[in-house]
Tab-separated table of C-alpha atoms in Angstrom:
chain	number	residue	atom	x	y	z
A	1	UNK	CA	0.200	-0.063	-0.304
A	2	UNK	CA	1.558	3.355	-0.833
A	3	UNK	CA	0.804	6.208	1.055
A	4	UNK	CA	1.879	10.081	0.687
A	5	UNK	CA	4.333	11.352	3.200
A	6	UNK	CA	4.441	14.649	5.158
A	7	UNK	CA	7.364	17.334	5.291
A	8	UNK	CA	7.816	16.098	9.089
A	9	UNK	CA	8.838	12.695	7.586
A	10	UNK	CA	12.591	13.647	7.846
A	11	UNK	CA	13.872	10.563	6.355
A	12	UNK	CA	11.339	10.559	3.206
A	13	UNK	CA	12.243	13.990	2.740
A	14	UNK	CA	16.285	13.370	2.911
A	15	UNK	CA	15.802	10.363	0.777
A	16	UNK	CA	14.251	12.161	-2.029
A	17	UNK	CA	17.016	14.838	-1.902
A	18	UNK	CA	19.300	12.006	-2.168
A	19	UNK	CA	18.191	10.318	-4.879
A	20	UNK	CA	16.787	13.603	-6.634
A	21	UNK	CA	13.545	11.897	-7.852
A	22	UNK	CA	10.180	10.820	-5.973
A	23	UNK	CA	10.601	8.231	-2.951
A	24	UNK	CA	7.607	6.303	-2.252
A	25	UNK	CA	6.496	5.971	1.081
A	26	UNK	CA	4.484	2.421	1.485
A	27	UNK	CA	3.162	0.547	4.277
A	28	UNK	CA	2.071	-2.761	5.288
A	29	UNK	CA	-0.638	-3.680	8.098
A	30	UNK	CA	0.396	-6.300	10.599
A	31	UNK	CA	-2.774	-6.972	12.837
A	32	UNK	CA	-3.472	-3.354	13.566
A	33	UNK	CA	0.007	-2.089	13.950
A	34	UNK	CA	2.180	-0.515	10.736
A	35	UNK	CA	5.435	-1.358	8.947
A	36	UNK	CA	6.731	1.301	6.628
A	37	UNK	CA	9.361	1.770	4.290
A	38	UNK	CA	10.786	3.993	1.487
A	39	UNK	CA	11.315	2.854	-2.364
A	40	UNK	CA	13.350	4.294	-4.959
A	41	UNK	CA	13.983	3.043	-8.648
A	42	UNK	CA	12.254	0.922	-10.814
A	43	UNK	CA	15.212	-1.486	-12.119
A	44	UNK	CA	14.448	-4.981	-12.483
A	45	UNK	CA	15.901	-6.097	-9.168
A	46	UNK	CA	14.838	-5.502	-5.986
A	47	UNK	CA	17.088	-4.636	-3.311
A	48	UNK	CA	15.938	-4.607	0.820
A	49	UNK	CA	18.137	-3.195	3.370
A	50	UNK	CA	18.047	-4.839	7.029
A	51	UNK	CA	19.769	-2.530	9.600
A	52	UNK	CA	21.652	-3.509	12.342
A	53	UNK	CA	20.637	-3.753	15.826
A	54	UNK	CA	20.210	-0.093	17.457
A	55	UNK	CA	20.924	1.490	14.080
A	56	UNK	CA	18.577	3.291	11.641
A	57	UNK	CA	17.938	1.860	8.379
A	58	UNK	CA	18.620	5.195	7.245
A	59	UNK	CA	22.202	4.620	7.486
A	60	UNK	CA	22.132	2.992	4.038
A	61	UNK	CA	21.899	6.460	2.616
A	62	UNK	CA	25.153	5.842	0.578
A	63	UNK	CA	24.438	2.784	-1.127
A	64	UNK	CA	20.779	3.567	-1.534
A	65	UNK	CA	21.615	6.489	-3.552
A	66	UNK	CA	24.334	4.502	-5.565
A	67	UNK	CA	22.027	1.792	-6.667
A	68	UNK	CA	18.693	3.644	-7.030
A	69	UNK	CA	19.441	4.350	-10.759
A	70	UNK	CA	19.636	1.004	-11.466
A	71	UNK	CA	17.461	-1.165	-9.021
A	72	UNK	CA	14.279	-0.861	-6.887
A	73	UNK	CA	15.819	0.052	-3.834
A	74	UNK	CA	13.754	-0.145	-0.081
A	75	UNK	CA	14.814	0.863	3.148
A	76	UNK	CA	13.008	-0.643	5.633
A	77	UNK	CA	12.180	0.071	9.415
A	78	UNK	CA	11.439	-2.722	11.989
A	79	UNK	CA	8.808	-2.132	14.360
A	80	UNK	CA	9.821	0.715	16.964
A	81	UNK	CA	12.165	2.350	14.433
A	82	UNK	CA	11.521	4.907	12.538
A	83	UNK	CA	8.259	5.475	10.998
A	84	UNK	CA	7.114	2.073	11.990
A	85	UNK	CA	4.906	1.287	14.650
A	86	UNK	CA	6.361	-0.200	18.181
A	87	UNK	CA	5.289	-3.663	19.275
A	88	UNK	CA	6.964	-6.013	22.025
A	89	UNK	CA	10.017	-7.082	20.434
A	90	UNK	CA	10.716	-10.899	19.639
A	91	UNK	CA	12.836	-12.904	17.238
A	92	UNK	CA	9.367	-14.255	15.583
A	93	UNK	CA	8.195	-10.596	15.167
A	94	UNK	CA	11.094	-9.253	13.867
A	95	UNK	CA	11.507	-12.486	11.385
A	96	UNK	CA	8.056	-12.641	10.676
A	97	UNK	CA	8.063	-8.841	9.688
A	98	UNK	CA	10.868	-8.895	7.542
A	99	UNK	CA	9.233	-11.865	5.373
A	100	UNK	CA	6.126	-10.077	5.074
A	101	UNK	CA	7.632	-7.209	3.943
A	102	UNK	CA	9.513	-9.251	1.262
A	103	UNK	CA	6.006	-10.904	0.383
A	104	UNK	CA	4.595	-7.486	-0.145
A	105	UNK	CA	7.663	-6.084	-2.738
A	106	UNK	CA	8.643	-9.260	-3.974
A	107	UNK	CA	11.444	-11.462	-3.811
A	108	UNK	CA	14.748	-9.787	-3.789
A	109	UNK	CA	18.342	-9.339	-2.691
A	110	UNK	CA	18.533	-8.521	1.005
A	111	UNK	CA	21.570	-6.483	2.088
A	112	UNK	CA	21.675	-6.987	5.947
A	113	UNK	CA	24.294	-5.299	8.336
A	114	UNK	CA	24.938	-7.139	11.788
A	115	UNK	CA	21.995	-8.144	13.527
A	116	UNK	CA	20.156	-7.531	9.934
A	117	UNK	CA	22.452	-10.004	8.284
A	118	UNK	CA	21.313	-12.784	11.030
A	119	UNK	CA	17.726	-11.976	10.438
A	120	UNK	CA	18.410	-12.027	6.541
A	121	UNK	CA	19.792	-15.764	7.083
A	122	UNK	CA	17.014	-16.725	9.042
A	123	UNK	CA	14.446	-15.270	6.527
A	124	UNK	CA	16.646	-17.196	3.799
A	125	UNK	CA	16.114	-20.547	5.538
A	126	UNK	CA	12.508	-19.845	6.555
A	127	UNK	CA	11.278	-18.682	2.995
A	128	UNK	CA	13.897	-19.396	0.351
A	129	UNK	CA	11.517	-18.059	-2.392
A	130	UNK	CA	11.472	-14.786	-1.226
A	131	UNK	CA	15.275	-14.280	-1.323
A	132	UNK	CA	17.156	-13.892	-4.510
A	133	UNK	CA	20.554	-13.369	-3.056
A	134	UNK	CA	22.066	-12.182	-0.149
A	135	UNK	CA	24.983	-9.214	0.832
A	136	UNK	CA	25.943	-9.548	4.590
A	137	UNK	CA	27.970	-6.851	5.845
A	138	UNK	CA	29.769	-7.639	9.367
A	139	UNK	CA	26.960	-10.422	9.937
A	140	UNK	CA	26.144	-11.552	13.464
A	141	UNK	CA	26.475	-15.068	14.485
A	142	UNK	CA	24.884	-16.661	17.676
A	143	UNK	CA	28.415	-17.989	18.643
A	144	UNK	CA	29.504	-14.302	18.848
A	145	UNK	CA	27.053	-13.462	21.374
A	146	UNK	CA	27.437	-16.748	23.722
A	147	UNK	CA	29.914	-14.962	26.062
A	148	UNK	CA	29.980	-11.621	25.090
A	149	UNK	CA	30.512	-10.081	28.636
A	150	UNK	CA	30.984	-11.510	31.916
A	151	UNK	CA	29.413	-11.096	35.323
A	152	UNK	CA	27.946	-7.769	36.052
A	153	UNK	CA	28.832	-6.620	32.443
A	154	UNK	CA	26.705	-9.110	30.859
A	155	UNK	CA	23.964	-8.452	33.459
A	156	UNK	CA	23.741	-5.145	32.457
A	157	UNK	CA	23.526	-5.445	28.673
A	158	UNK	CA	20.998	-8.006	28.913
A	159	UNK	CA	18.713	-6.023	31.290
A	160	UNK	CA	15.429	-4.989	29.589
A	161	UNK	CA	14.266	-1.849	29.926
A	162	UNK	CA	11.884	-1.035	32.573
A	163	UNK	CA	8.233	0.048	31.246
A	164	UNK	CA	7.534	1.439	34.700
A	165	UNK	CA	9.637	4.753	33.828
A	166	UNK	CA	10.286	6.447	30.631
A	167	UNK	CA	13.028	4.869	28.410
A	168	UNK	CA	14.881	8.491	28.839
A	169	UNK	CA	15.303	7.700	32.673
A	170	UNK	CA	17.183	4.380	31.857
A	171	UNK	CA	20.975	5.175	32.692
A	172	UNK	CA	21.633	3.619	29.431
A	173	UNK	CA	19.781	6.044	27.226
A	174	UNK	CA	22.762	8.667	27.632
A	175	UNK	CA	25.152	6.353	25.649
A	176	UNK	CA	22.471	5.598	22.927
A	177	UNK	CA	21.659	9.125	22.492
A	178	UNK	CA	25.558	10.029	22.047
A	179	UNK	CA	26.396	7.196	20.095
A	180	UNK	CA	22.933	7.960	17.878
A	181	UNK	CA	24.119	11.373	17.536
A	182	UNK	CA	27.804	10.132	16.366
A	183	UNK	CA	26.481	7.628	14.023
A	184	UNK	CA	24.150	10.428	12.430
A	185	UNK	CA	27.105	12.535	11.865
A	186	UNK	CA	28.670	9.378	9.796
A	187	UNK	CA	25.862	8.644	7.778
A	188	UNK	CA	26.108	12.389	6.493
A	189	UNK	CA	29.635	12.122	5.952
A	190	UNK	CA	28.971	8.649	4.100
A	191	UNK	CA	27.474	10.622	1.056
A	192	UNK	CA	29.854	12.771	-0.569
A	193	UNK	CA	29.863	15.260	-3.083
A	194	UNK	CA	26.938	17.473	-1.970
A	195	UNK	CA	26.842	19.661	1.028
A	196	UNK	CA	23.020	20.454	1.079
A	197	UNK	CA	22.430	16.303	1.856
A	198	UNK	CA	24.411	16.556	5.101
A	199	UNK	CA	21.806	18.275	7.648
A	200	UNK	CA	18.738	16.411	6.092
A	201	UNK	CA	20.355	13.181	6.496
A	202	UNK	CA	21.484	13.971	10.261
A	203	UNK	CA	17.953	15.204	10.935
A	204	UNK	CA	16.869	11.911	9.331
A	205	UNK	CA	19.029	9.535	11.604
A	206	UNK	CA	17.955	11.721	14.484
A	207	UNK	CA	14.450	11.126	13.887
A	208	UNK	CA	14.968	7.724	15.005
A	209	UNK	CA	15.310	8.457	18.653
A	210	UNK	CA	12.807	11.109	18.594
A	211	UNK	CA	10.461	9.447	20.803
A	212	UNK	CA	10.528	7.672	24.282
A	213	UNK	CA	8.807	4.630	22.329
A	214	UNK	CA	11.630	4.722	20.175
A	215	UNK	CA	14.106	4.937	22.456
A	216	UNK	CA	12.499	2.226	24.353
A	217	UNK	CA	13.143	0.202	21.172
A	218	UNK	CA	16.656	0.730	21.148
A	219	UNK	CA	17.334	-0.211	24.675
A	220	UNK	CA	15.461	-3.300	24.316
A	221	UNK	CA	16.615	-4.983	20.811
A	222	UNK	CA	19.907	-6.106	22.219
A	223	UNK	CA	18.379	-7.667	25.445
A	224	UNK	CA	15.940	-9.495	23.321
A	225	UNK	CA	18.807	-10.605	20.943
A	226	UNK	CA	20.755	-12.087	23.584
A	227	UNK	CA	17.157	-14.090	25.230
A	228	UNK	CA	17.240	-15.996	21.835
A	229	UNK	CA	21.056	-17.073	21.574
A	230	UNK	CA	20.096	-20.709	21.978
A	231	UNK	CA	17.224	-20.521	19.647
A	232	UNK	CA	19.111	-19.339	16.883
A	233	UNK	CA	21.983	-21.993	17.372
A	234	UNK	CA	18.833	-24.478	16.747
A	235	UNK	CA	17.605	-22.454	13.941
A	236	UNK	CA	20.980	-22.514	12.119
A	237	UNK	CA	21.372	-26.324	12.933
A	238	UNK	CA	17.858	-26.852	11.151
A	239	UNK	CA	18.266	-24.450	8.434
A	240	UNK	CA	18.527	-25.555	5.183
A	241	UNK	CA	20.475	-23.312	2.425
A	242	UNK	CA	19.083	-22.828	-0.696
A	243	UNK	CA	21.207	-22.150	-4.179
A	244	UNK	CA	21.370	-18.563	-4.105
A	245	UNK	CA	24.623	-15.799	-4.521
A	246	UNK	CA	25.918	-14.832	-1.143
A	247	UNK	CA	28.689	-12.231	-0.334
A	248	UNK	CA	29.969	-11.494	2.964
A	249	UNK	CA	32.000	-8.707	3.969
A	250	UNK	CA	34.139	-8.608	7.086
A	251	UNK	CA	35.445	-5.330	8.629
A	252	UNK	CA	38.715	-5.611	10.846
A	253	UNK	CA	39.697	-1.740	11.423
A	254	UNK	CA	39.635	-1.367	15.262
A	255	UNK	CA	39.025	-5.334	16.078
A	256	UNK	CA	41.127	-7.108	18.420
A	257	UNK	CA	42.982	-9.851	16.561
A	258	UNK	CA	41.460	-12.679	18.565
A	259	UNK	CA	38.179	-11.556	17.739
A	260	UNK	CA	39.169	-11.242	13.904
A	261	UNK	CA	40.239	-14.533	13.786
A	262	UNK	CA	37.265	-15.943	15.373
A	263	UNK	CA	34.933	-13.921	13.353
A	264	UNK	CA	36.732	-14.829	10.434
A	265	UNK	CA	36.826	-18.443	10.786
A	266	UNK	CA	33.150	-18.293	11.370
A	267	UNK	CA	31.992	-16.657	8.268
A	268	UNK	CA	34.564	-18.296	6.237
A	269	UNK	CA	32.706	-21.391	7.596
A	270	UNK	CA	29.698	-19.716	6.285
A	271	UNK	CA	30.438	-19.035	2.785
A	272	UNK	CA	32.084	-22.407	2.264
A	273	UNK	CA	28.608	-24.119	3.143
A	274	UNK	CA	26.978	-21.663	0.658
A	275	UNK	CA	29.708	-21.933	-1.901
A	276	UNK	CA	30.060	-17.868	-1.251
A	277	UNK	CA	32.338	-15.248	-1.206
A	278	UNK	CA	33.809	-13.707	1.747
A	279	UNK	CA	36.070	-10.580	1.522
A	280	UNK	CA	38.076	-9.131	4.298
A	281	UNK	CA	37.806	-5.424	4.547
A	282	UNK	CA	40.753	-4.167	6.621
A	283	UNK	CA	40.100	-0.123	6.110
A	284	UNK	CA	36.661	-0.166	7.109
A	285	UNK	CA	34.890	-0.577	10.679
A	286	UNK	CA	32.003	-2.186	11.798
A	287	UNK	CA	29.586	-0.043	9.730
A	288	UNK	CA	31.024	-1.023	6.136
A	289	UNK	CA	28.252	0.752	4.339
A	290	UNK	CA	29.455	4.067	5.852
A	291	UNK	CA	33.094	3.403	5.477
A	292	UNK	CA	33.119	1.335	1.936
A	293	UNK	CA	29.784	2.028	0.372
A	294	UNK	CA	31.459	1.089	-2.903
A	295	UNK	CA	32.222	-2.202	-1.709
A	296	UNK	CA	28.473	-2.806	-0.819
A	297	UNK	CA	27.450	-1.601	-4.355
A	298	UNK	CA	29.745	-3.754	-6.059
A	299	UNK	CA	28.769	-7.035	-4.079
A	300	UNK	CA	24.789	-6.329	-5.006
A	301	UNK	CA	25.871	-5.738	-8.425
A	302	UNK	CA	27.851	-9.137	-8.183
A	303	UNK	CA	24.716	-11.298	-6.917
A	304	UNK	CA	22.062	-9.993	-9.423
A	305	UNK	CA	22.382	-11.078	-12.898
């Protein structure tokens, strides 16, 4: 379903300026709550972007801009993010929503960053006919979360925010907002060559943290993921990979040597299973679509005919 957007829709305003053409705001009813996304382009292949945890889908601006002339590109907000209505978070909710959007827009390539990369894999195992290819950017793997922290540190990141007080009163909120502002600036910088876009993209990213409900979603997502580590491992063990093109990009800039060794080995095993391609990118941090959007764009082109 298509809808018009208002001038207060900061992501739509920024992305329309970004691609210099009309962006369509679309939405899907999910039992009384609404999922929303933006799309542009009318190319023969659909590309859907799935963001990482605690990250705005608007962060894909540079890649969206580069691919729009040749592809139908879709930037999608998970429940509680951006323009999409909130809902109690769970693994089945997020996977079900992703599959519902893919059903609505038709099969396509899914570009998944971090947690979004793992959701993209889950979607492929659940409904392989909806996924024509995968580009996984520093994708999460449940093994990485088996023991991410110890003692009090793990208890803190695993703690769900309380619904009895505003999310803004959670002591972790200050760090979330600080990181959100820093990431917004990095997103704006990732789109080079047109300075008029910088403030629009910063406002677009900051609009993901305007309300207390949005902040609650940010705070609740990582604890929800940690709640499902065993479930994720079970689903991977039962998952069946279809034949499809897969490209995995792994960033190593700023990553400790022992972590780099583990991550590289796990993802080497993944691409061996799917007969895909694994590229290690030493000059990029975790947000590959910000540091090396050119590599992400090329990966999308490589997995489409």
